[in-house]
Coordinates of C-alpha atoms in Angstrom, one line a residue:
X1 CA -2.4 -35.2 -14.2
X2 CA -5.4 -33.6 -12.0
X3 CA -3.4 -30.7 -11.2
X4 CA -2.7 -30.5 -15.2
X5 CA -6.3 -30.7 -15.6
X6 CA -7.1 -28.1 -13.3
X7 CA -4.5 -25.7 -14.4
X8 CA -5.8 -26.3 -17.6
X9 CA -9.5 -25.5 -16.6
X10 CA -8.0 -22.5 -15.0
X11 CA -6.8 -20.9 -18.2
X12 CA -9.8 -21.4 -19.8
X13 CA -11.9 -19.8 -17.4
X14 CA -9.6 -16.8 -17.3
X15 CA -9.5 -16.6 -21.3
X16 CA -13.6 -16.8 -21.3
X17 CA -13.5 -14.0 -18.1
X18 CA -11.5 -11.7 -20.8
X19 CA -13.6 -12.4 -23.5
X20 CA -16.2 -11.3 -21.8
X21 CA -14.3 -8.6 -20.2
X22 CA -14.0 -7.2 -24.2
X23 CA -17.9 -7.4 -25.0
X24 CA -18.8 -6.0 -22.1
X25 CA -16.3 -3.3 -22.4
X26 CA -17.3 -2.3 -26.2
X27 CA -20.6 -2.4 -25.0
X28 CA -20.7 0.2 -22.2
X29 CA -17.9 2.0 -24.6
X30 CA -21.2 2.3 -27.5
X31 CA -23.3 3.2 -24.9
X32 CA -21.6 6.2 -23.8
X33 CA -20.4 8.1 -26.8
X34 CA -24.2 7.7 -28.3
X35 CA -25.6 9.4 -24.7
X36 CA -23.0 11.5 -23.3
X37 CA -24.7 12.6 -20.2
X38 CA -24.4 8.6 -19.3
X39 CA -20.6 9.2 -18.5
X40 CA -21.5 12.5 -16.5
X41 CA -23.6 10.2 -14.2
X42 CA -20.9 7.8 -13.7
X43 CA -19.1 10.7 -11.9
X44 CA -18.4 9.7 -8.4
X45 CA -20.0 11.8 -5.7
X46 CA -18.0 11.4 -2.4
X47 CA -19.6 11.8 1.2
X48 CA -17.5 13.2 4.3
X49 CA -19.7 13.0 6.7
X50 CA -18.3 12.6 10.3
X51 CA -20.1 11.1 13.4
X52 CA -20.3 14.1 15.8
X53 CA -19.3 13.4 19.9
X54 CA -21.6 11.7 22.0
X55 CA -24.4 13.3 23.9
X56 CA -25.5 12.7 27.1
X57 CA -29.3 12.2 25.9
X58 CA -30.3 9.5 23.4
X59 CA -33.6 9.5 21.6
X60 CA -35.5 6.1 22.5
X61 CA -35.1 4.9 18.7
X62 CA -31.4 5.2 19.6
X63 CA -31.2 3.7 22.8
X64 CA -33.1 0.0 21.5
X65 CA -29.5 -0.2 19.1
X66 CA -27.1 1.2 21.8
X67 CA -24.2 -1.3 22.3
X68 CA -21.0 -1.5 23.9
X69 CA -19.1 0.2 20.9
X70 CA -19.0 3.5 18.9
X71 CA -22.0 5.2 16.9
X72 CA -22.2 4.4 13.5
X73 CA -23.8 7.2 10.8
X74 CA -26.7 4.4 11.0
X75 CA -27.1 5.3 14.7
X76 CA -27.4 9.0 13.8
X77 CA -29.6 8.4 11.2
X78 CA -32.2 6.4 13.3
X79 CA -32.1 8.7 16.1
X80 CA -34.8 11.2 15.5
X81 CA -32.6 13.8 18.0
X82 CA -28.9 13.4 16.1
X83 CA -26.8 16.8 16.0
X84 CA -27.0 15.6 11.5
X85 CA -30.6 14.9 11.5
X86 CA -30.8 17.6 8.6
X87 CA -28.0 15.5 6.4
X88 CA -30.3 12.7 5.7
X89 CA -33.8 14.8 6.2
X90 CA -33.2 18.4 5.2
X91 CA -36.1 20.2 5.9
X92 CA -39.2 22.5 3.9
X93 CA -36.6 25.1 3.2
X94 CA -34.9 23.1 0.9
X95 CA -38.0 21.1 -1.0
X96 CA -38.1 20.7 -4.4
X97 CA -40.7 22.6 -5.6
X98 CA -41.7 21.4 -9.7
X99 CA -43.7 24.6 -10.0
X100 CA -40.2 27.3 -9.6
X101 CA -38.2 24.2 -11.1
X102 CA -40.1 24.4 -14.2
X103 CA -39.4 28.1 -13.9
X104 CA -35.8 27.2 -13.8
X105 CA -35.3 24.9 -16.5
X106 CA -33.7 23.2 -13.5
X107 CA -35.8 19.2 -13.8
X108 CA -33.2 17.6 -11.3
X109 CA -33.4 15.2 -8.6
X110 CA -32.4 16.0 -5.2
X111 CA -32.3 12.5 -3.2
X112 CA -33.5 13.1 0.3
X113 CA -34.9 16.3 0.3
X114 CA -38.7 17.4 0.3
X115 CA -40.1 16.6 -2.6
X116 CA -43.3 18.8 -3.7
X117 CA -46.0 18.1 -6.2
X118 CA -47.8 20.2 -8.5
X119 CA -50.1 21.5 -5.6
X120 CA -47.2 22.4 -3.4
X121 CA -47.4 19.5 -1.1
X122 CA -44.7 16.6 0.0
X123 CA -45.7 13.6 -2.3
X124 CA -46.7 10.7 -0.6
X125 CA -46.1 7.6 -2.5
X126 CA -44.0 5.2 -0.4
X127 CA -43.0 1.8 -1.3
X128 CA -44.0 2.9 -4.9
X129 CA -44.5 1.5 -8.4
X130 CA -44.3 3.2 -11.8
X131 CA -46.6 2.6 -14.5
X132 CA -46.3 4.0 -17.6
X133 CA -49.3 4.1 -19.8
X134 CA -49.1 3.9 -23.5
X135 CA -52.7 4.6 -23.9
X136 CA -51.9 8.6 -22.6
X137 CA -48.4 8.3 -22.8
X138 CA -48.0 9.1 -19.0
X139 CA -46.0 7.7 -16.2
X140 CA -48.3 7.0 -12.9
X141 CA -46.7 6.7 -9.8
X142 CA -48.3 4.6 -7.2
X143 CA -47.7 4.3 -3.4
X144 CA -48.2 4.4 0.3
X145 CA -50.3 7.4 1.4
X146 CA -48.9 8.3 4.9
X147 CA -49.4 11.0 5.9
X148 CA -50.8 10.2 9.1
X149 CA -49.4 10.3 13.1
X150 CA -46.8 7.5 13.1
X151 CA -47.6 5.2 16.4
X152 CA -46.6 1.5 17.7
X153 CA -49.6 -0.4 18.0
X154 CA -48.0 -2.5 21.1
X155 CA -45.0 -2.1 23.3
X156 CA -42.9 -4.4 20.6
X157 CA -44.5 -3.1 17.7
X158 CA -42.9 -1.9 14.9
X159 CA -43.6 2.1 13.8
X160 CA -46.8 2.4 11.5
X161 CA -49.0 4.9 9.9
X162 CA -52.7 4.0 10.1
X163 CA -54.0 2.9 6.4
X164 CA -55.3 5.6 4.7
X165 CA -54.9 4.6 0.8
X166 CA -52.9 4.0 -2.2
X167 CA -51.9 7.7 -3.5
X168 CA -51.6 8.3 -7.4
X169 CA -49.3 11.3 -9.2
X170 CA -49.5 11.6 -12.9
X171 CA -46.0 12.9 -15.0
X172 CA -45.3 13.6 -18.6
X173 CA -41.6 13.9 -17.6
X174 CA -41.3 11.7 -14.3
X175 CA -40.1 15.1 -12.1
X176 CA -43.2 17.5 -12.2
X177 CA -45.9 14.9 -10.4
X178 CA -49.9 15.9 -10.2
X179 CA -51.8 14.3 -7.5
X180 CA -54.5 12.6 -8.2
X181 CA -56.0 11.5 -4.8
X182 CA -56.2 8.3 -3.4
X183 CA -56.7 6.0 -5.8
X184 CA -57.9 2.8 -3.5
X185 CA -58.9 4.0 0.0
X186 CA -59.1 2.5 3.5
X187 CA -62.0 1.0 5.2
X188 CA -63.0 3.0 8.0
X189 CA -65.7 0.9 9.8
X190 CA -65.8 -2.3 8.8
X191 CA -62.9 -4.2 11.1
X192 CA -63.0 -7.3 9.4
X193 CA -62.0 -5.9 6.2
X194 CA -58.3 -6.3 4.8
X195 CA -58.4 -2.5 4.2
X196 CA -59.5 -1.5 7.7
X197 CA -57.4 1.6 9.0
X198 CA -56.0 -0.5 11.8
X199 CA -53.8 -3.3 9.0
X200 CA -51.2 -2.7 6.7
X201 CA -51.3 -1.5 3.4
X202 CA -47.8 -1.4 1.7
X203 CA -45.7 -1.4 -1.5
X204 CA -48.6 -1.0 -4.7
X205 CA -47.4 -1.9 -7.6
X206 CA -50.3 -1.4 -11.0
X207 CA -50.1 -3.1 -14.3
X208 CA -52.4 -2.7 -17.5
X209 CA -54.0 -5.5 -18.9
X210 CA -54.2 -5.4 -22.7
X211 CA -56.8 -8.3 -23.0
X212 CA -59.3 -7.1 -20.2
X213 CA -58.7 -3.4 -20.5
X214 CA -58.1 -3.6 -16.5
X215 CA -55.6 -1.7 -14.7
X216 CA -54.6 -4.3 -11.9
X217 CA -53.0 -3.8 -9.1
X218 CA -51.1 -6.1 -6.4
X219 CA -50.4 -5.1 -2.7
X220 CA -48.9 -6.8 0.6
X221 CA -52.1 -6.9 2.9
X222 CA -51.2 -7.8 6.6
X223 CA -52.4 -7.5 10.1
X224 CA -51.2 -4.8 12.5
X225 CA -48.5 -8.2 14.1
X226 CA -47.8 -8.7 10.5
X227 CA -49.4 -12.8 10.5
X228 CA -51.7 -12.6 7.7
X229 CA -48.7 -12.0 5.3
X230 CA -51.0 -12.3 2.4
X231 CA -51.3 -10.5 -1.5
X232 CA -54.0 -8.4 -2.3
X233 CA -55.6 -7.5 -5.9
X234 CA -58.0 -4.7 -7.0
X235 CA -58.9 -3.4 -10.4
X236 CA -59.9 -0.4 -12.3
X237 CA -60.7 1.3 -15.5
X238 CA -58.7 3.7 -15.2
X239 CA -55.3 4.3 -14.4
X240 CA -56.3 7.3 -11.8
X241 CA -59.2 4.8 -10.1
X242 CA -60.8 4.6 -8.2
X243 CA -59.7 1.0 -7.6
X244 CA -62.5 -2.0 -7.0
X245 CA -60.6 -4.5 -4.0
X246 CA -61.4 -8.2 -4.6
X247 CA -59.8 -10.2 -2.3
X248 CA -56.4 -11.1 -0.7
X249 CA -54.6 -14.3 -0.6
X250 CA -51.7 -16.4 0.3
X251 CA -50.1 -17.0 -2.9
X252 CA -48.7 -20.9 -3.9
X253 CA -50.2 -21.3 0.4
X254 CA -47.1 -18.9 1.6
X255 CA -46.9 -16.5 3.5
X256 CA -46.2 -13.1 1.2
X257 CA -44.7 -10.0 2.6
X258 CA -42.5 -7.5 0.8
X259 CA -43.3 -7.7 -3.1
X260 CA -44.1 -6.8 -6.4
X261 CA -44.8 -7.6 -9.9
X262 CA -42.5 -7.5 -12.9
X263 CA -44.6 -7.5 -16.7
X264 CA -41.9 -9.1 -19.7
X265 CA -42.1 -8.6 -23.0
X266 CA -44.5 -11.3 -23.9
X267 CA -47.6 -9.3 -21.7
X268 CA -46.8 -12.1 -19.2
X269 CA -46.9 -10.7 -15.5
X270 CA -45.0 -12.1 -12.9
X271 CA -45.3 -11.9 -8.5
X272 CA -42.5 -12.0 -6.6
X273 CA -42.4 -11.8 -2.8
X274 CA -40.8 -12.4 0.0
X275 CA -42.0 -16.0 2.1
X276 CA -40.7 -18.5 4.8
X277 CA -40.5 -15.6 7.5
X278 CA -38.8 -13.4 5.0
X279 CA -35.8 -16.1 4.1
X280 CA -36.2 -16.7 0.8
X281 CA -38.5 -15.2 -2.5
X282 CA -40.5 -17.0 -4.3
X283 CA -41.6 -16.2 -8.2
X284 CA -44.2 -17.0 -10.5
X285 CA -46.8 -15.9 -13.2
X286 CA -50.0 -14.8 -13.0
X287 CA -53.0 -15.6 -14.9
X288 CA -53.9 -14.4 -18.4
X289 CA -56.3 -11.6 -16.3
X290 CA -53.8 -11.1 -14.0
X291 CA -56.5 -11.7 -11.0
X292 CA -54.3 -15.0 -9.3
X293 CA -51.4 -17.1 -9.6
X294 CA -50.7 -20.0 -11.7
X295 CA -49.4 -22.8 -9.8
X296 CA -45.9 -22.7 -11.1
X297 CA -43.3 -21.4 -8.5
X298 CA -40.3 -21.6 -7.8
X299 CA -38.0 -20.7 -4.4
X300 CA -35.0 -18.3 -5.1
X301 CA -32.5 -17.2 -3.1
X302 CA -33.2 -19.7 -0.5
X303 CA -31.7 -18.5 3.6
X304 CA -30.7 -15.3 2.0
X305 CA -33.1 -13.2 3.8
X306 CA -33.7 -10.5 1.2
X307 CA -37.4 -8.3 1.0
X308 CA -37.8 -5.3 -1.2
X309 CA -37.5 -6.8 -4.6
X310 CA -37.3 -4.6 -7.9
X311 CA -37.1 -6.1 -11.1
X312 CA -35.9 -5.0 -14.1
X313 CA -34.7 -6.5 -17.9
X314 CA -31.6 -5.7 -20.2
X315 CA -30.7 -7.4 -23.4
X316 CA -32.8 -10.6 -22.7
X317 CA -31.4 -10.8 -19.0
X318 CA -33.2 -10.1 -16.0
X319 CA -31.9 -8.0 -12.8
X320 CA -33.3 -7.6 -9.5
X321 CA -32.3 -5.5 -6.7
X322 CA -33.0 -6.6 -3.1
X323 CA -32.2 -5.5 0.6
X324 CA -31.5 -7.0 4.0
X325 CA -34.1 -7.4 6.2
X326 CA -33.9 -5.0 9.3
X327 CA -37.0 -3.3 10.0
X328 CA -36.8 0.3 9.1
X329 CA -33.1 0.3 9.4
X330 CA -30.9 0.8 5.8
X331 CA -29.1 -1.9 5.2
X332 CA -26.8 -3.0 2.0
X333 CA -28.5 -3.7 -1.5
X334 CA -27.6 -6.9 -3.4
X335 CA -27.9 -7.0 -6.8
X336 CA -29.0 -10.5 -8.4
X337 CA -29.0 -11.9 -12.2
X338 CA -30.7 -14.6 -14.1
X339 CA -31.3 -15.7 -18.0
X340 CA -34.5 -17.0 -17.0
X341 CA -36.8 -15.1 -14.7
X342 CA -37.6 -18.7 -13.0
X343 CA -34.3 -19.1 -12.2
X344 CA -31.7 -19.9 -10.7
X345 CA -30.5 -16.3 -9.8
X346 CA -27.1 -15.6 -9.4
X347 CA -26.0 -12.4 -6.9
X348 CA -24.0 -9.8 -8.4
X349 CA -22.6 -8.2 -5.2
X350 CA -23.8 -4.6 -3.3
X351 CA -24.3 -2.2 -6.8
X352 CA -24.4 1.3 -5.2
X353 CA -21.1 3.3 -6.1
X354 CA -20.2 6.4 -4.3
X355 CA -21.1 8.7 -1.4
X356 CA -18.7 6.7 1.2
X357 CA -18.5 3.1 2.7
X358 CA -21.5 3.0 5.3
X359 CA -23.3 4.9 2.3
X360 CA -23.2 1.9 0.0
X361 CA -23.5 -0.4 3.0
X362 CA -26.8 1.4 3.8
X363 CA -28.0 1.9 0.3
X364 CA -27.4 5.6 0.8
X365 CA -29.3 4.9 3.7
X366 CA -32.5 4.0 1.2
X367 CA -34.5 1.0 0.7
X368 CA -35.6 -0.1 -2.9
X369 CA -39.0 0.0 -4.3
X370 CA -38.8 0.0 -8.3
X371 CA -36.7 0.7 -11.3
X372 CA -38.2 2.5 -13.8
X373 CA -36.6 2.0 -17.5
X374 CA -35.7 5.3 -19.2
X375 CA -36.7 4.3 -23.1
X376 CA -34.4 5.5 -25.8
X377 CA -31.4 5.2 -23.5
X378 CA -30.2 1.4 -23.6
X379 CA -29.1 0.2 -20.4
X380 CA -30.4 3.4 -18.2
X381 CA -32.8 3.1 -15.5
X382 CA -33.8 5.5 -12.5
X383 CA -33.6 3.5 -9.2
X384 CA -36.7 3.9 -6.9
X385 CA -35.8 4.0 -3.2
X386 CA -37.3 4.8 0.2
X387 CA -35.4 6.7 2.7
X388 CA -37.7 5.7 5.8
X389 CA -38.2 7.7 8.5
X390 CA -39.4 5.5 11.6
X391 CA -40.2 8.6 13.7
X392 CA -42.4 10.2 11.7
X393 CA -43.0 8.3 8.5
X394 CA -45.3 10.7 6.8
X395 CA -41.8 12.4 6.5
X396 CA -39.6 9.2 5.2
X397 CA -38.1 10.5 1.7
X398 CA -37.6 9.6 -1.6
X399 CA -34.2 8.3 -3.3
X400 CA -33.7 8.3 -7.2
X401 CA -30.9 7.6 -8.3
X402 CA -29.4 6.6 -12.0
X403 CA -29.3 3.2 -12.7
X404 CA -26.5 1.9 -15.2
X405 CA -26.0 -1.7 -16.8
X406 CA -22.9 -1.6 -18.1
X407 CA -19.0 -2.0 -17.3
X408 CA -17.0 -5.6 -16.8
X409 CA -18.1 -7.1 -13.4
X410 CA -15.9 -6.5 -10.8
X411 CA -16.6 -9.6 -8.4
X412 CA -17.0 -13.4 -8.9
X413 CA -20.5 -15.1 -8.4
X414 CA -20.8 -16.7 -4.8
X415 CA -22.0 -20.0 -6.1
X416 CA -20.1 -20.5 -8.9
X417 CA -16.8 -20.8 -10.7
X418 CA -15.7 -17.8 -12.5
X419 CA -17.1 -14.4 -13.2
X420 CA -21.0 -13.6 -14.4
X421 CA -21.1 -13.4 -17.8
X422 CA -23.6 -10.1 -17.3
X423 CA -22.5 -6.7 -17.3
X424 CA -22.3 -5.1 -14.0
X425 CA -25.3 -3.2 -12.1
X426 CA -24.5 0.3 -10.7
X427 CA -26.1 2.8 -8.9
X428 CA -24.6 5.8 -8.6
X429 CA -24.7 8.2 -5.5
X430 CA -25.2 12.0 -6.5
X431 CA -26.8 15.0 -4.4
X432 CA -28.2 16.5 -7.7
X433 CA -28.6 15.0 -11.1
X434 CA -30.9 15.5 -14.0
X435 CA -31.9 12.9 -16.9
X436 CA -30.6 14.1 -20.5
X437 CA -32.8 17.2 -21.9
X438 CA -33.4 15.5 -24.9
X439 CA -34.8 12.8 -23.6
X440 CA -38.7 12.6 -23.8
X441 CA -41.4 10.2 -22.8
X442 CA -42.0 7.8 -25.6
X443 CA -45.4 8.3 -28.1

């Protein structure tokens, strides 16, 4: 009788697996033939990159990871000196320039390379944030300014840049980016200020309050030994700044490193950062003004060990994509799923599709920041990733890439019984790739 049973429970867990199999089929089926370009993004891009022999000479980065077994394209990529530096940091030659783009007719995305603004200088806008802005009907990219020397401030410190500011580029068409300056700058004197030059500044992310009028933004705010761990808020006018700082805080009483903030439907905003020594995130809304948190929280993906959280929401579901936490090293993307944004979250398995093994173990050597929804194209987003550069991080790189929901799953949940009844996340690896030319920003 119990094996009956289970053989029983069996079938009907495979016939709901099909069923769902068939929606989420027809669905993804729909969403191509109305946006054709979706299918040419789906195209596979392989990578054949090949480890080149040993040298004699390591570069010090290097020589920290060296162990008793053969390099890995992760080895090459953190060692400033490797014989394929150029494969994951091409150099000036090869930027993309919006200005002769435009020229072109050209508007595509080269991941890794150079990436110029309207002035003719390399963007700096790490660990970013997109807001788009109704009001002008313009996308405003937020992010770490860095360019500055790179430096350890102790023996065992990790790589930083001195803070200099939150940087801000406008878009109509989120490829051709003005700058407009730093929005929120450091503190030069003042040593006991969160902003002073000497503590760390990273991963902006700006929302618009409706009620207020305010345009809010969120940072992780830390000493140079990363122990303060703590959120910080400042507010403008405008969407270009400059930015007034209020305060920083330990949100809920945790410690707060990697995060960001997700706005739903409702106007509700949401934080979401990474506590408990970076093993586990923790999630919860803000107030109505979006100046502090509301006491409700709750503790997600608990000993996971996962930083670098980017939200996004489909069709009443809500995604996230995370990474590993190794320091400035890549490491392999996770993406998660829940029906309510409070939980519980269920992982979906690594989403990146093409380039070659250790590129989708290394999130095409990339870390995630944002995904930016592309309105007008159901289930299409452009996936926000830094491609860190520990050596000189004024020079780490930016990684877009599309973003698809859509397709059967291809993997069963890891705590639970049976397959996710979402569709399936992927990002898809290309050297070049362009969003549709009909597609325009929303007025």
């Amino acid at each position: 009788m119990v094996w009956s049973l289970v053989g029983l429970l069996l079938m009907l867990q495979l016939y709901s697996f099909a069923s769902r199999r068939n929606v989420v089929r027809g669905d993804i089926q729909l969403h191509v033939s109305r946006h054709p370009l979706v299918r040419e993004l789906e195209q596979v891009e392989e990578e054949n990159i090949q480890v080149p022999p040993p040298k004699k000479k390591k570069s010090p980065h290097a020589a920290k990871r060296r162990r008793k077994r053969s390099a890995t394209l992760i080895d090459e990529f953190l060692d400033e000196n490797s014989q394929i530096r150029h494969v994951f940091f091409p150099d000036m030659k090869s930027a993309v320039d919006p200005v002769k783009g435009v020229e072109n007719g050209s508007h595509h995305y080269y991941p890794g390379k150079i990436w110029l603004d309207t002035e003719g200088n390399p963007i700096q806008a790490h660990g970013g944030g997109m807001l788009y802005d109704e009001r002008s009907n313009t996308y405003y990219w937020y992010g770490e300014y860095k360019d500055g020397p790179t430096y350890r401030a102790h023996k065992r410190g990790a790589a930083r840049v001195d803070v200099i500011g939150v940087g801000c580029y406008s878009s109509k068409d989120l490829w051709t980016w003005k700058n407009q300056g730093i929005v929120l700058a450091a503190e030069q004197t003042n040593e006991t200020h969160d902003l002073h030059k000497s503590n760390v500044l990273e991963r902006p992310k700006v929302v618009f309050n409706e009620k207020t009028g305010k345009y809010v933004m969120w940072m992780h705010i830390d000493d140079a030994n990363y122990t303060k761990a703590s959120v910080g808020i400042a507010i403008s006018d405008y969407p270009t700044g400059p930015f007034e700082y209020l305060h920083s805080q330990r949100p809920h009483g945790f410690d707060s490193r990697d995060m960001t903030i997700f706005k739903d439907d409702d106007g509700v905003v949401y934080l979401i950062y990474s506590s408990q020594d970076n093993s586990e995130l923790h999630i919860g809304p803000l107030t109505s003004d979006y100046l502090d948190v509301q006491p409700d929280m709750r503790r997600i993906l608990i000993g996971q060990h996962r930083e670098a959280p980017a939200l996004f929401k489909y069709r009443g579901t809500y995604y996230m994509i995370t990474s590993g936490c190794t320091g400035w090293a890549p490491n392999e993307a996770l993406a998660h799923a829940a029906e309510s944004i409070m939980g519980p979250w269920e992982t979906m398995g690594n989403p990146c599709i093409g380039g070659n093994k250790m590129f989708r173990l290394a999130t095409f050597f990339a870390q995630s920041t944002f995904v930016v929804p592309l309105p007008g194209i159901p289930g299409s987003y452009i996936f926000m990733a830094d491609r860190w550069n520990p050596a000189e991080l004024r020079n780490s790189r930016y990684v877009w890439l599309p973003l698809i929901v859509g397709g059967p799953p291809d993997r069963p949940l890891e705590y639970n019984f049976g397959f996710p009844p979402w569709p399936r996340v992927s990002i898809y690896w290309h050297k070049k790739w362009r969003l549709p030319s009909s597609w325009k920003v929303s007025k």
